[in-house]
Coordinates of C-alpha atoms in Angstrom, one line a residue:
Chain A
M1 CA -249.1 18.5 -85.6
T2 CA -249.0 19.3 -82.1
G3 CA -247.8 17.5 -79.2
E4 CA -246.9 13.4 -80.8
N5 CA -247.5 9.9 -80.4
T6 CA -246.3 7.4 -78.3
D7 CA -243.8 4.7 -80.0
D8 CA -246.5 2.5 -80.7
D9 CA -247.4 4.8 -83.6
H10 CA -243.8 4.9 -84.9
G11 CA -242.7 1.8 -87.3
H12 CA -238.5 1.0 -87.2
R13 CA -238.9 0.2 -82.7
P14 CA -235.8 -2.2 -83.0
T15 CA -235.5 -5.9 -81.9
S16 CA -233.8 -7.0 -79.2
D17 CA -231.2 -8.8 -81.3
V18 CA -230.2 -5.4 -83.1
G19 CA -227.7 -3.2 -81.1
T20 CA -227.6 0.5 -80.9
V21 CA -225.4 3.7 -82.2
S22 CA -224.5 6.1 -79.6
L23 CA -224.0 9.9 -81.6
V24 CA -221.7 11.5 -78.7
G25 CA -220.1 14.7 -77.9
S26 CA -216.7 14.7 -77.6
G27 CA -216.3 18.2 -76.7
P28 CA -213.2 20.5 -77.2
G29 CA -210.4 18.7 -76.6
D30 CA -209.9 18.3 -72.6
P31 CA -211.1 15.0 -71.5
D32 CA -212.4 16.7 -67.8
L33 CA -215.0 18.3 -70.4
L34 CA -216.4 15.0 -71.4
T35 CA -219.6 14.3 -69.0
V36 CA -220.3 11.9 -67.3
K37 CA -222.0 10.3 -69.9
A38 CA -219.7 10.1 -72.8
R39 CA -216.9 8.9 -71.1
E40 CA -219.0 5.6 -69.1
L41 CA -219.7 5.4 -73.4
L42 CA -216.4 5.3 -74.0
E43 CA -215.1 2.6 -70.7
T44 CA -218.3 0.5 -72.7
A45 CA -218.8 0.2 -75.7
D46 CA -217.7 -2.5 -78.0
V47 CA -216.6 0.1 -80.9
V48 CA -215.8 3.7 -81.1
L49 CA -216.1 5.5 -84.9
H50 CA -213.7 8.2 -84.6
D51 CA -211.9 10.4 -86.8
K52 CA -209.0 13.1 -85.9
L53 CA -211.5 16.2 -84.5
P54 CA -211.6 14.5 -80.3
G55 CA -208.3 15.6 -79.8
P56 CA -205.0 12.8 -78.6
D57 CA -205.9 13.1 -75.2
I58 CA -208.8 11.8 -75.1
L59 CA -208.5 9.8 -78.2
A60 CA -205.2 7.6 -76.3
E61 CA -208.7 7.1 -73.5
I62 CA -209.8 4.4 -75.6
P63 CA -208.6 0.7 -76.1
E64 CA -206.8 0.2 -79.5
D65 CA -208.8 -3.0 -79.9
R66 CA -212.0 -0.9 -79.6
R67 CA -210.9 1.9 -81.4
E68 CA -212.4 2.6 -85.5
D69 CA -210.3 5.2 -87.3
V70 CA -213.0 6.4 -89.9
G71 CA -211.5 9.8 -90.4
K72 CA -208.5 8.5 -92.9
R73 CA -208.5 5.7 -94.9
A74 CA -205.2 4.0 -96.1
H75 CA -204.5 6.3 -99.2
G76 CA -204.9 8.8 -97.0
E77 CA -208.0 10.4 -98.3
G78 CA -211.6 11.2 -96.6
T79 CA -213.5 8.1 -95.8
S80 CA -217.1 8.9 -97.2
Q81 CA -219.9 9.8 -94.7
A82 CA -221.7 7.1 -97.3
Y83 CA -219.2 4.3 -96.0
I84 CA -219.5 5.7 -92.0
N85 CA -223.7 5.5 -92.6
D86 CA -223.2 2.2 -93.7
R87 CA -220.6 0.5 -90.6
L88 CA -222.8 2.2 -87.8
V89 CA -225.6 -0.4 -89.9
E90 CA -223.3 -3.2 -90.2
L91 CA -221.9 -3.2 -86.2
A92 CA -225.6 -2.2 -84.7
H93 CA -227.3 -5.7 -87.0
E94 CA -224.2 -7.0 -85.5
G95 CA -225.6 -6.9 -82.1
K96 CA -222.2 -4.3 -80.8
S97 CA -223.1 -1.4 -79.2
V98 CA -221.6 1.9 -81.2
V99 CA -219.7 5.2 -80.0
R100 CA -220.1 7.2 -83.2
L101 CA -217.2 9.7 -81.1
K102 CA -217.1 13.2 -82.9
G103 CA -215.3 16.4 -81.8
G104 CA -217.6 18.8 -80.0
D105 CA -221.3 18.9 -80.4
P106 CA -222.7 15.9 -82.9
T107 CA -224.4 18.0 -84.0
V108 CA -223.3 21.1 -84.7
F109 CA -221.4 21.0 -88.5
G110 CA -221.0 17.6 -87.6
R111 CA -222.9 15.5 -90.3
G112 CA -224.5 13.9 -87.2
G113 CA -228.1 14.6 -88.6
E114 CA -227.0 12.5 -91.5
E115 CA -226.0 9.7 -89.2
M116 CA -229.2 10.4 -87.3
R117 CA -232.0 9.9 -90.7
H118 CA -229.6 7.1 -91.5
L119 CA -229.8 5.5 -88.5
A120 CA -233.7 5.8 -88.7
E121 CA -233.9 4.7 -92.2
H122 CA -232.0 1.6 -91.6
G123 CA -234.4 0.8 -87.8
V124 CA -231.2 1.4 -85.8
P125 CA -232.2 2.8 -82.3
F126 CA -229.8 6.1 -81.9
E127 CA -229.5 8.0 -79.1
V128 CA -228.0 12.1 -79.5
V129 CA -225.2 12.2 -76.1
P130 CA -224.8 16.4 -77.0
G131 CA -221.0 17.4 -75.9
I132 CA -219.1 20.8 -75.6
T133 CA -219.1 22.8 -78.5
S134 CA -216.1 24.2 -79.1
A135 CA -217.9 27.1 -80.4
I136 CA -219.2 28.2 -77.2
G137 CA -217.0 26.4 -74.5
G138 CA -213.6 27.5 -76.5
P139 CA -214.3 31.2 -76.6
G140 CA -214.9 30.3 -72.5
V141 CA -212.2 29.0 -71.5
A142 CA -210.0 31.6 -73.0
G143 CA -212.0 34.2 -70.7
I144 CA -214.4 35.3 -74.2
P145 CA -218.1 35.1 -72.9
V146 CA -220.1 34.5 -76.7
T147 CA -223.1 36.4 -74.9
H148 CA -223.1 40.0 -72.8
R149 CA -225.8 41.3 -71.4
D150 CA -224.4 45.2 -72.2
H151 CA -222.6 43.6 -75.7
A152 CA -224.2 41.0 -77.5
S153 CA -227.9 39.5 -76.9
S154 CA -227.3 36.9 -80.1
V155 CA -224.3 34.4 -81.0
T156 CA -224.2 32.4 -84.8
V157 CA -222.4 29.7 -85.3
V158 CA -221.5 29.3 -88.7
T159 CA -219.0 27.8 -91.1
G160 CA -216.2 28.8 -93.0
H161 CA -215.3 26.1 -94.7
E162 CA -217.0 28.2 -97.7
D163 CA -215.9 30.3 -100.5
P164 CA -218.4 33.7 -99.2
T165 CA -217.7 35.4 -102.5
K166 CA -218.8 31.9 -104.6
A167 CA -222.5 33.2 -105.1
E168 CA -224.2 30.4 -104.0
S169 CA -222.5 30.3 -100.6
S170 CA -225.8 30.0 -98.1
V171 CA -224.0 32.0 -95.3
D172 CA -225.6 35.5 -95.9
W173 CA -222.2 37.6 -94.0
T174 CA -224.6 40.7 -95.2
A175 CA -227.3 39.4 -92.6
L176 CA -225.4 38.2 -90.4
A177 CA -223.7 41.8 -89.8
E178 CA -227.4 43.4 -89.3
A179 CA -227.9 40.9 -86.7
G180 CA -225.4 42.6 -84.6
G181 CA -225.0 39.7 -82.0
T182 CA -220.9 37.4 -82.0
I183 CA -220.7 35.7 -85.1
V184 CA -218.4 32.5 -84.1
V185 CA -216.4 30.7 -86.9
L186 CA -215.9 27.3 -86.9
M187 CA -212.8 26.1 -89.8
G188 CA -212.6 29.3 -90.4
V189 CA -208.7 30.0 -90.6
T190 CA -208.6 29.7 -94.5
R191 CA -211.0 31.7 -95.6
L192 CA -210.7 34.1 -92.7
P193 CA -210.0 37.1 -96.0
E194 CA -212.6 36.8 -97.4
Y195 CA -215.3 36.5 -94.5
T196 CA -213.9 39.1 -92.3
T197 CA -214.1 41.3 -95.7
A198 CA -217.9 40.1 -96.6
L199 CA -218.6 41.6 -93.0
I200 CA -217.3 44.6 -92.9
E201 CA -219.0 45.4 -96.8
G202 CA -222.2 44.4 -95.0
G203 CA -221.9 47.0 -92.4
M204 CA -220.0 46.1 -89.8
D205 CA -217.6 48.5 -87.9
P206 CA -213.9 46.9 -89.2
E207 CA -213.2 48.0 -85.9
T208 CA -214.9 45.4 -84.0
P209 CA -212.5 43.0 -81.9
V210 CA -211.8 39.4 -83.1
A211 CA -209.8 37.0 -80.9
M212 CA -208.8 33.4 -83.4
V213 CA -208.5 30.0 -81.0
E214 CA -205.8 26.9 -82.8
R215 CA -206.8 23.9 -80.7
A216 CA -209.1 24.8 -77.5
T217 CA -208.5 23.7 -74.8
W218 CA -206.1 21.5 -75.7
P219 CA -202.4 21.9 -74.4
A220 CA -201.1 23.5 -77.2
Q221 CA -203.8 26.4 -77.4
Q222 CA -202.6 29.4 -79.4
V223 CA -204.9 32.5 -79.4
A224 CA -204.6 36.0 -81.6
T225 CA -206.1 39.1 -81.0
G226 CA -207.3 41.9 -83.1
T227 CA -210.3 43.6 -84.9
L228 CA -212.3 42.3 -88.2
S229 CA -208.8 45.2 -90.4
T230 CA -206.0 43.4 -88.6
I231 CA -206.6 39.4 -87.8
V232 CA -205.5 38.4 -90.3
D233 CA -201.9 40.0 -89.9
A234 CA -203.0 38.4 -86.4
R235 CA -203.3 35.3 -87.5
D236 CA -200.3 35.3 -89.4
E237 CA -197.9 36.7 -87.2
V238 CA -198.6 34.1 -84.3
G239 CA -198.7 31.1 -86.4
I240 CA -203.1 30.1 -86.2
D241 CA -203.5 26.5 -88.1
P242 CA -206.6 24.6 -88.0
P243 CA -208.3 23.5 -86.0
A244 CA -209.3 27.2 -85.0
I245 CA -212.0 29.1 -83.8
T246 CA -213.1 32.7 -84.7
V247 CA -214.5 35.2 -82.3
I248 CA -216.2 38.3 -84.0
G249 CA -218.0 40.6 -81.5
E250 CA -217.3 43.2 -79.2
V251 CA -217.3 40.5 -76.3
A252 CA -214.2 39.2 -78.1
G253 CA -212.0 41.9 -76.8
I254 CA -213.8 40.6 -72.9
R255 CA -210.0 38.4 -73.4
T256 CA -208.0 41.2 -72.4
E257 CA -209.5 42.5 -69.8
V258 CA -209.9 39.1 -67.2
L259 CA -207.0 37.4 -69.2
G260 CA -204.9 38.3 -65.8
A261 CA -207.3 36.9 -63.7
M262 CA -208.0 33.7 -65.1
L263 CA -205.9 30.5 -63.7
P264 CA -203.1 28.9 -64.2
D265 CA -204.9 26.0 -66.4
S266 CA -206.9 28.9 -68.7
A267 CA -203.9 31.6 -68.6
S268 CA -201.1 29.4 -68.8
T269 CA -202.0 28.0 -72.2
E270 CA -200.9 31.5 -74.1
V271 CA -198.4 31.9 -76.1
D272 CA -195.9 35.2 -76.4
D273 CA -195.6 36.5 -79.1
A274 CA -193.7 39.5 -77.3
Chain B
M1 CA -202.6 42.9 -79.8
T2 CA -201.8 40.0 -82.0
G3 CA -200.6 37.4 -79.2
E4 CA -200.0 38.0 -75.9
N5 CA -197.9 38.7 -73.6
T6 CA -197.8 36.3 -70.0
D7 CA -199.0 36.7 -66.9
D8 CA -196.6 38.9 -65.8
D9 CA -197.4 42.0 -67.8
H10 CA -201.4 41.6 -66.7
G11 CA -202.2 43.5 -62.7
H12 CA -204.0 40.6 -61.0
R13 CA -201.4 37.5 -60.3
P14 CA -203.9 36.5 -57.4
T15 CA -201.8 36.0 -54.1
S16 CA -201.5 32.5 -52.3
D17 CA -203.8 33.3 -50.1
V18 CA -207.2 33.7 -51.5
G19 CA -209.7 31.5 -52.8
T20 CA -210.6 30.4 -56.6
V21 CA -213.9 31.0 -58.3
S22 CA -215.4 28.4 -61.2
L23 CA -217.9 29.6 -63.4
V24 CA -219.9 26.2 -63.9
G25 CA -222.1 25.1 -66.5
S26 CA -224.5 22.3 -65.4
G27 CA -225.4 21.5 -69.3
P28 CA -229.7 21.6 -69.8
G29 CA -230.0 19.2 -66.5
D30 CA -230.1 15.3 -66.2
P31 CA -226.4 15.2 -64.2
D32 CA -224.7 12.9 -66.8
L33 CA -224.4 15.8 -69.2
L34 CA -222.5 17.2 -66.4
T35 CA -219.0 17.4 -67.8
V36 CA -216.4 14.8 -65.7
K37 CA -214.8 18.6 -64.7
A38 CA -218.1 20.4 -62.9
R39 CA -218.5 16.5 -61.5
E40 CA -215.8 16.9 -59.3
L41 CA -215.9 20.7 -58.5
L42 CA -219.2 19.6 -57.5
E43 CA -217.5 17.0 -55.0
T44 CA -214.7 19.2 -54.1
A45 CA -215.7 22.7 -53.7
D46 CA -215.3 24.4 -50.3
V47 CA -218.7 26.4 -51.7
V48 CA -221.5 26.5 -54.6
L49 CA -223.7 29.5 -55.3
H50 CA -225.9 28.7 -57.3
D51 CA -230.3 29.3 -58.4
K52 CA -233.0 27.2 -60.1
L53 CA -231.4 26.7 -62.9
P54 CA -229.6 23.3 -62.8
G55 CA -232.1 21.3 -62.3
P56 CA -233.7 19.2 -59.1
D57 CA -231.3 16.3 -60.0
I58 CA -227.8 18.1 -60.3
L59 CA -228.5 20.0 -56.9
A60 CA -229.6 17.2 -54.7
E61 CA -226.8 15.9 -55.7
I62 CA -225.1 18.7 -53.9
P63 CA -224.1 18.7 -49.9
E64 CA -227.1 21.5 -48.6
D65 CA -223.5 22.5 -46.1
R66 CA -221.4 23.4 -48.7
R67 CA -224.8 24.9 -51.2
E68 CA -226.1 28.2 -51.5
D69 CA -229.2 29.6 -53.1
V70 CA -228.7 33.3 -54.2
G71 CA -232.0 32.6 -57.6
K72 CA -234.2 33.9 -54.6
R73 CA -233.8 35.7 -51.5
A74 CA -236.5 35.7 -47.8
H75 CA -239.2 37.4 -49.2
G76 CA -239.3 35.2 -53.2
E77 CA -238.0 38.1 -54.4
G78 CA -234.1 37.7 -56.7
T79 CA -231.0 38.4 -55.6
S80 CA -229.5 40.7 -57.1
Q81 CA -226.4 40.4 -60.0
A82 CA -224.8 43.2 -57.8
Y83 CA -225.5 41.3 -54.2
I84 CA -224.3 37.7 -56.4
N85 CA -221.2 39.4 -57.7
D86 CA -220.0 40.9 -53.6
R87 CA -220.6 37.8 -53.0
L88 CA -218.4 35.4 -54.8
V89 CA -215.6 37.8 -54.1
E90 CA -215.9 37.8 -50.1
L91 CA -216.1 34.0 -50.2
A92 CA -212.8 34.0 -52.7
H93 CA -211.2 36.5 -49.9
E94 CA -212.4 34.0 -47.2
G95 CA -209.4 32.0 -48.7
K96 CA -213.0 28.8 -50.7
S97 CA -212.9 27.7 -53.5
V98 CA -215.8 28.7 -54.9
V99 CA -218.3 27.0 -58.1
R100 CA -220.6 29.3 -59.2
L101 CA -223.3 27.0 -60.8
K102 CA -225.3 27.8 -63.7
G103 CA -228.0 26.5 -66.0
G104 CA -226.9 25.3 -68.8
D105 CA -223.8 27.1 -70.2
P106 CA -222.1 29.6 -68.2
T107 CA -221.4 31.9 -71.4
V108 CA -224.9 32.0 -72.9
F109 CA -227.2 34.9 -71.3
G110 CA -226.2 33.1 -67.9
R111 CA -224.6 36.6 -66.6
G112 CA -221.3 34.8 -67.0
G113 CA -218.9 37.3 -68.9
E114 CA -220.4 40.1 -66.2
E115 CA -219.3 37.7 -63.3
M116 CA -215.7 37.9 -65.0
R117 CA -215.6 41.3 -65.8
H118 CA -216.6 41.4 -61.9
L119 CA -213.9 38.5 -60.4
A120 CA -210.9 40.3 -62.7
E121 CA -211.7 43.9 -61.0
H122 CA -211.2 42.7 -58.1
G123 CA -208.2 40.3 -58.8
V124 CA -210.2 37.0 -57.8
P125 CA -208.8 33.7 -59.7
F126 CA -211.3 32.3 -61.8
E127 CA -212.4 29.5 -63.9
V128 CA -214.5 29.5 -66.8
V129 CA -216.1 25.2 -67.5
P130 CA -218.2 25.1 -69.8
G131 CA -221.4 23.7 -69.8
I132 CA -224.0 21.9 -72.5
T133 CA -226.1 24.5 -73.4
S134 CA -229.4 23.4 -73.6
A135 CA -230.4 26.0 -77.3
I136 CA -228.3 22.6 -78.3
G137 CA -228.3 19.9 -76.6
G138 CA -231.2 20.0 -76.0
P139 CA -232.1 19.9 -79.7
G140 CA -229.9 17.1 -80.0
V141 CA -231.3 14.9 -77.5
A142 CA -234.8 15.4 -79.0
G143 CA -233.8 14.3 -81.8
I144 CA -233.1 17.9 -83.6
P145 CA -229.7 18.8 -84.9
V146 CA -229.1 22.3 -85.0
T147 CA -226.7 22.2 -88.8
H148 CA -227.9 20.8 -91.3
R149 CA -225.1 19.8 -94.9
D150 CA -228.6 20.2 -96.4
H151 CA -230.5 22.7 -93.9
A152 CA -229.0 25.2 -92.4
S153 CA -225.6 26.6 -92.4
S154 CA -225.1 28.7 -89.8
V155 CA -227.0 28.2 -85.9
T156 CA -228.1 32.0 -84.0
V157 CA -228.4 31.1 -80.8
V158 CA -231.2 33.9 -78.8
T159 CA -233.3 35.5 -75.7
G160 CA -236.7 35.5 -76.1
H161 CA -237.1 37.7 -73.4
E162 CA -236.6 40.8 -74.8
D163 CA -240.7 42.3 -76.7
P164 CA -239.5 42.4 -80.9
T165 CA -241.9 44.6 -80.7
K166 CA -240.3 47.1 -78.9
A167 CA -238.3 50.1 -80.9
E168 CA -235.3 49.6 -78.3
S169 CA -235.2 45.7 -78.6
S170 CA -231.8 45.4 -79.4
V171 CA -232.2 41.7 -82.0
D172 CA -233.2 42.1 -85.4
W173 CA -235.2 39.9 -85.8
T174 CA -235.7 40.7 -89.8
A175 CA -231.6 40.0 -90.1
L176 CA -232.0 36.7 -88.3
A177 CA -235.0 35.6 -90.8
E178 CA -232.6 36.5 -93.4
A179 CA -229.8 34.8 -92.3
G180 CA -231.3 31.1 -93.5
G181 CA -229.9 29.3 -91.0
T182 CA -231.1 27.4 -87.8
I183 CA -232.5 30.4 -85.1
V184 CA -232.8 29.0 -81.1
V185 CA -235.0 30.4 -78.4
L186 CA -234.1 30.0 -75.2
M187 CA -236.2 31.5 -72.8
G188 CA -238.8 32.8 -75.4
V189 CA -242.2 30.3 -74.4
T190 CA -244.5 34.1 -73.3
R191 CA -243.5 36.3 -76.5
L192 CA -243.4 33.6 -79.3
P193 CA -246.3 35.1 -80.5
E194 CA -244.4 38.3 -80.6
Y195 CA -241.4 37.1 -82.2
T196 CA -242.8 34.1 -84.7
T197 CA -244.7 37.1 -86.1
A198 CA -241.5 39.4 -86.3
L199 CA -239.8 36.3 -88.6
I200 CA -243.1 36.1 -90.7
E201 CA -242.9 39.7 -91.4
G202 CA -239.6 39.5 -91.9
G203 CA -239.8 37.4 -94.6
M204 CA -239.2 33.9 -93.2
D205 CA -241.6 31.3 -94.8
P206 CA -244.9 30.2 -92.0
E207 CA -245.1 26.8 -93.4
T208 CA -240.8 26.7 -91.5
P209 CA -240.8 23.8 -89.1
V210 CA -240.7 24.7 -85.4
A211 CA -240.3 22.6 -82.0
M212 CA -240.7 23.8 -79.1
V213 CA -238.4 21.2 -76.1
E214 CA -239.8 22.2 -72.2
R215 CA -237.3 20.9 -69.7
A216 CA -235.1 19.0 -72.2
T217 CA -233.4 16.0 -70.7
W218 CA -235.4 16.3 -67.3
P219 CA -237.7 13.4 -67.1
A220 CA -239.7 15.8 -67.2
Q221 CA -239.4 16.8 -71.3
Q222 CA -242.6 17.3 -73.1
V223 CA -242.3 18.3 -76.9
A224 CA -244.6 20.6 -79.2
T225 CA -243.9 21.0 -83.0
G226 CA -245.6 22.6 -85.6
T227 CA -244.9 26.2 -88.2
L228 CA -244.3 29.5 -87.4
S229 CA -247.5 29.7 -88.2
T230 CA -248.7 27.0 -85.9
I231 CA -246.4 26.4 -82.7
V232 CA -248.9 29.0 -80.7
D233 CA -251.7 27.1 -80.8
A234 CA -249.2 23.8 -80.8
R235 CA -247.1 25.1 -77.5
D236 CA -250.6 25.9 -76.2
E237 CA -252.4 22.7 -76.5
V238 CA -249.5 20.5 -75.3
G239 CA -248.9 23.2 -72.2
I240 CA -245.2 24.0 -72.7
D241 CA -244.0 26.7 -69.7
P242 CA -240.9 27.4 -69.1
P243 CA -238.3 26.8 -69.0
A244 CA -238.1 26.3 -73.0
I245 CA -236.5 26.4 -76.4
T246 CA -237.6 27.1 -79.5
V247 CA -236.3 25.6 -82.7
I248 CA -236.7 27.8 -85.6
G249 CA -235.6 26.1 -89.2
E250 CA -236.1 23.0 -91.6
V251 CA -234.6 20.7 -89.0
A252 CA -236.8 21.3 -86.5
G253 CA -239.2 18.7 -88.7
I254 CA -236.0 16.1 -88.5
R255 CA -237.3 14.6 -85.2
T256 CA -240.9 13.7 -87.2
E257 CA -238.8 12.1 -89.1
V258 CA -235.8 10.1 -86.7
L259 CA -238.5 9.4 -83.5
G260 CA -239.1 6.1 -84.0
A261 CA -235.4 5.1 -83.7
M262 CA -234.3 6.8 -80.9
L263 CA -233.8 5.4 -77.9
P264 CA -236.7 5.6 -74.6
D265 CA -234.0 7.4 -72.5
S266 CA -234.9 9.7 -75.5
A267 CA -238.2 8.5 -77.0
S268 CA -240.3 7.9 -73.5
T269 CA -240.6 11.3 -72.5
E270 CA -242.2 12.4 -74.9
V271 CA -246.1 13.5 -74.4
D272 CA -249.1 12.5 -76.6
D273 CA -252.2 14.6 -76.3
A274 CA -253.7 12.4 -79.3

């Protein structure tokens, strides 16, 4: 197939009494980094399904009677993805306009793809409303451009959730080390020692700059900087906790060059551990 | 260094009569995908320096007397980056609040890093305002999640501007082929034959799904789909022109599964070449 056919050729065009689902990215946490469209949808949706990732400032803008927290159930265990999928379909079949709000961008490690498929299988009309991914916007706000003509002609965003020492790990850290671009690890606080070691063993220079940004763009943002060989100690010294992103590559060193000129909104979120 | 010092330790804290520069991402082109902060800055800035990449719908929202097009000079040649760097400093020294508006995100192949450094070297206070990168938001709006638990645990964004057959190419396509995640190529319309060949020679399955999205989120959006071995023909058949993104990986195949359920705003932008 090359081009694509018009809607008539596809089976699931919804009837008018079915609601809609918008898979919406919240961005990294600063409400001003919501898109115009996301903000409008949050104001007009019948119900917003969310977890904790969009952060307190954004969640506080949504009236409680239109919010449904699917991040945790009563006994503290995570709501299953199957429940969320079914709930989205159920609400749409009640004719509701539903926002499924996700931290960052809905398609970057957000199960957005699974929800898209489930909605399509059940004939629920949906749209994807992109958000600023913290993988790119987080470093940017902190003074780190993820690409730079002199330093990095690619950026790879990867999850640090998996154990890189396991044989079945689907992330090939050696190949990433060889690719030579910037690497941004999401959800990579706990396994930092494993994947920094894997990258060094994969041939990456141990002196490669690394920065960790905790709660990027939130008022409580914290940053730790170091190198592939020192960042674990820096993480512990600063006390970086999840959620945080790890930026690996020469570009991570630019922050220290430019920090002095950054406007207070960006720069004042620094933690001084001197 | 681990944590970081307070502003007092940095040299370039600006004096009060210097203006500010905001490096702002416009997102992929749909004005509703501007961030709230970007829209506010476009309304309040003294002057907006831009090129053509933000697209006509967004540029039309900025009054002409506050716009300065640095994309082309009088005789049609591109304005040099050196000129733009100097112009930003000059305007800031006049006390202006300046927006440097860039397509997508300012740190993704947008020379944002170079401008950050130049501003810092000249003591001009600045901030980075992230935008939705078309590399992630473009596929998302078109029904392609760049990551998916079952298909891709990483996504690499790379420029297709360089010739992959040149020895000095800084993109290692073989390593990218081995890394196994989704690859998104920006500015990769012309060199599509070279890098798809490089990926196949690097070991990637020729049947790997590929989608090209031209002018993602614009009213004139067009999509071509195929595989690593067929996408060049599909590009030509549909008539994909720059600017376009190329998505390579299993996730590119999800679009055809979900397209029938996508809301008209997303789905009606299809071109039917049947």
